[in-house]
CSV table of N, CA and C in Angstrom, one decimal:
chain,number,residue,atom,x,y,z
A,1,UNK,N,13.2,-6.1,3.1
A,1,UNK,CA,12.7,-7.1,2.1
A,1,UNK,C,12.6,-6.4,0.8
A,2,UNK,N,12.5,-8.1,-0.3
A,2,UNK,CA,12.8,-7.4,-1.2
A,2,UNK,C,12.6,-6.2,-2.1
A,3,UNK,N,12.9,-5.3,-2.6
A,3,UNK,CA,12.0,-4.3,-3.8
A,3,UNK,C,11.0,-4.9,-5.0
A,4,UNK,N,11.6,-5.5,-5.3
A,4,UNK,CA,11.5,-6.2,-6.7
A,4,UNK,C,9.8,-6.9,-5.9
A,5,UNK,N,9.8,-7.9,-4.8
A,5,UNK,CA,8.7,-8.5,-4.5
A,5,UNK,C,7.5,-7.3,-4.4
A,6,UNK,N,7.9,-6.2,-3.7
A,6,UNK,CA,7.1,-5.1,-3.2
A,6,UNK,C,6.2,-4.3,-4.6
A,7,UNK,N,7.2,-4.5,-5.8
A,7,UNK,CA,6.3,-3.9,-6.9
A,7,UNK,C,5.7,-4.9,-7.6
A,8,UNK,N,5.8,-6.0,-7.1
A,8,UNK,CA,4.8,-7.1,-7.5
A,8,UNK,C,3.4,-7.2,-6.9
A,9,UNK,N,3.7,-7.0,-5.5
A,9,UNK,CA,2.4,-7.3,-4.8
A,9,UNK,C,1.9,-5.8,-4.4
A,10,UNK,N,2.4,-4.9,-4.4
A,10,UNK,CA,2.0,-3.7,-3.7
A,10,UNK,C,0.2,-3.4,-4.5
A,11,UNK,N,0.2,-3.5,-5.7
A,11,UNK,CA,-1.1,-3.5,-5.9
A,11,UNK,C,-2.2,-4.2,-5.5
A,12,UNK,N,-1.9,-5.6,-5.2
A,12,UNK,CA,-3.0,-6.4,-4.5
A,12,UNK,C,-3.1,-6.0,-3.1
A,13,UNK,N,-1.8,-5.5,-2.7
A,13,UNK,CA,-2.2,-5.1,-1.0
A,13,UNK,C,-3.0,-4.0,-0.6
A,14,UNK,N,-2.6,-3.0,-1.6
A,14,UNK,CA,-3.3,-1.7,-1.6
A,14,UNK,C,-5.2,-1.9,-1.7
A,15,UNK,N,-5.3,-2.9,-2.7
A,15,UNK,CA,-6.6,-3.5,-3.0
A,15,UNK,C,-7.2,-4.2,-2.0
A,16,UNK,N,-6.4,-4.9,-1.5
A,16,UNK,CA,-7.0,-5.6,0.0
A,16,UNK,C,-7.2,-5.1,0.8
A,17,UNK,N,-6.3,-4.0,1.1
A,17,UNK,CA,-6.5,-2.9,2.3
A,17,UNK,C,-8.2,-2.2,2.2
A,18,UNK,N,-7.9,-1.9,0.6
A,18,UNK,CA,-9.0,-0.7,0.2
A,18,UNK,C,-10.8,-1.4,0.6
A,19,UNK,N,-10.5,-2.9,0.0
A,19,UNK,CA,-11.0,-3.8,0.3
A,19,UNK,C,-11.8,-4.4,1.9
A,20,UNK,N,-11.1,-3.8,2.7
A,20,UNK,CA,-11.9,-4.0,4.2
A,20,UNK,C,-12.4,-2.9,4.8
A,21,UNK,N,-11.7,-1.4,4.1
A,21,UNK,CA,-12.8,-0.5,4.4
A,21,UNK,C,-11.8,1.0,3.7
A,22,UNK,N,-12.7,1.8,2.8
A,22,UNK,CA,-12.5,2.8,2.2
A,22,UNK,C,-11.6,4.0,3.2
A,23,UNK,N,-10.3,4.3,2.8
A,23,UNK,CA,-9.3,5.0,3.3
A,23,UNK,C,-8.5,6.1,2.3
A,24,UNK,N,-8.4,6.9,2.9
A,24,UNK,CA,-7.3,7.7,1.7
A,24,UNK,C,-5.8,7.7,2.3
A,25,UNK,N,-5.2,8.2,1.3
A,25,UNK,CA,-3.9,7.9,0.6
A,25,UNK,C,-2.8,7.7,2.1
A,26,UNK,N,-3.1,8.7,3.5
A,26,UNK,CA,-2.4,8.3,4.2
A,26,UNK,C,-2.7,7.4,5.3
A,27,UNK,N,-4.0,7.6,5.2
A,27,UNK,CA,-4.5,6.5,6.2
A,27,UNK,C,-3.6,5.0,5.6
A,28,UNK,N,-3.8,4.5,4.4
A,28,UNK,CA,-3.6,3.3,3.4
A,28,UNK,C,-2.5,3.3,4.1
A,29,UNK,N,-1.6,4.2,4.4
A,29,UNK,CA,0.1,4.2,3.9
A,29,UNK,C,0.4,3.9,5.3
A,30,UNK,N,-0.2,4.2,6.8
A,30,UNK,CA,-0.3,3.8,7.9
A,30,UNK,C,-0.7,2.3,8.1
A,31,UNK,N,-1.7,2.2,7.4
A,31,UNK,CA,-2.2,1.0,7.8
A,31,UNK,C,-1.5,-0.2,7.7
A,32,UNK,N,-1.0,0.0,5.6
A,32,UNK,CA,-0.5,-0.9,5.5
A,32,UNK,C,1.1,-1.2,6.5
A,33,UNK,N,1.9,0.1,6.7
A,33,UNK,CA,2.6,-0.4,7.7
A,33,UNK,C,2.5,-1.2,8.8
A,34,UNK,N,1.1,-1.1,9.2
A,34,UNK,CA,1.1,-1.7,10.7
A,34,UNK,C,0.6,-2.8,10.4
A,35,UNK,N,0.0,-3.2,9.5
A,35,UNK,CA,-0.3,-4.6,9.1
A,35,UNK,C,0.6,-5.9,8.4
A,36,UNK,N,1.6,-5.2,7.6
A,36,UNK,CA,2.6,-5.6,7.2
A,36,UNK,C,3.9,-5.7,8.1
A,37,UNK,N,3.8,-5.2,9.3
A,37,UNK,CA,4.7,-5.3,10.8
A,37,UNK,C,5.8,-5.1,10.2
A,38,UNK,N,5.9,-4.1,8.7
A,38,UNK,CA,7.0,-3.0,8.6
A,38,UNK,C,7.8,-3.9,7.8
A,39,UNK,N,7.5,-5.1,7.3
A,39,UNK,CA,7.7,-5.8,6.3
A,39,UNK,C,7.9,-4.9,5.0
A,40,UNK,N,7.3,-4.7,5.0
A,40,UNK,CA,7.1,-3.3,3.5
A,40,UNK,C,6.7,-1.9,3.7
A,41,UNK,N,7.8,-1.3,3.1
A,41,UNK,CA,7.9,0.1,3.4
A,41,UNK,C,6.9,0.9,2.6
A,42,UNK,N,6.1,1.2,2.9
A,42,UNK,CA,4.8,1.9,2.1
A,42,UNK,C,5.1,3.5,2.4
A,43,UNK,N,5.6,4.2,1.2
A,43,UNK,CA,5.6,5.4,2.2
A,43,UNK,C,4.6,6.2,1.4
A,44,UNK,N,4.3,7.7,2.0
A,44,UNK,CA,3.2,8.4,1.1
A,44,UNK,C,3.5,8.6,-0.5
A,45,UNK,N,4.7,8.6,-0.7
A,45,UNK,CA,4.8,8.7,-1.7
A,45,UNK,C,5.0,7.6,-3.0
A,46,UNK,N,4.9,6.9,-2.2
A,46,UNK,CA,4.6,5.5,-3.1
A,46,UNK,C,3.1,5.2,-3.2
A,47,UNK,N,2.0,5.6,-2.1
A,47,UNK,CA,1.0,4.9,-2.1
A,47,UNK,C,0.1,6.1,-3.2
A,48,UNK,N,0.4,7.4,-3.1
A,48,UNK,CA,-0.5,8.0,-4.6
A,48,UNK,C,-0.6,7.6,-5.9
A,49,UNK,N,0.6,7.8,-6.3
A,49,UNK,CA,0.8,7.4,-7.6
A,49,UNK,C,0.4,6.0,-8.1
A,50,UNK,N,0.2,5.0,-7.0
A,50,UNK,CA,-0.2,3.9,-7.0
A,50,UNK,C,-1.8,3.8,-7.3
A,51,UNK,N,-2.2,4.6,-6.6
A,51,UNK,CA,-3.6,4.9,-6.0
A,51,UNK,C,-4.2,5.4,-7.4
A,52,UNK,N,-3.4,6.5,-8.3
A,52,UNK,CA,-3.5,7.1,-9.0
A,52,UNK,C,-3.3,6.1,-10.5
A,53,UNK,N,-2.5,4.9,-10.5
A,53,UNK,CA,-3.0,4.0,-11.8
A,53,UNK,C,-4.0,3.5,-11.4
A,54,UNK,N,-4.5,2.8,-10.2
A,54,UNK,CA,-5.7,1.9,-10.0
A,54,UNK,C,-6.9,2.6,-10.4
A,55,UNK,N,-6.9,4.0,-10.8
A,55,UNK,CA,-8.2,4.6,-10.7
A,55,UNK,C,-9.1,4.3,-12.1
C-alpha cells in the first residue's frame, strides 16, 4: 500500500482503534495489522512516536 496514504491516515486509524478499546502500543500494532488485513504495516516503531504526538 502507498506509504503516503498511510502517513495521511495513520492518526485516524490509531484514534479509531483506541476509541473501540484502550490498549498499549504493541497491542495496538497487532490490532491494526489484523484489522487492516496487513494492507498497512504498523510496526511498533511507528506506533509509539505516533502515540507520543497524540498526547
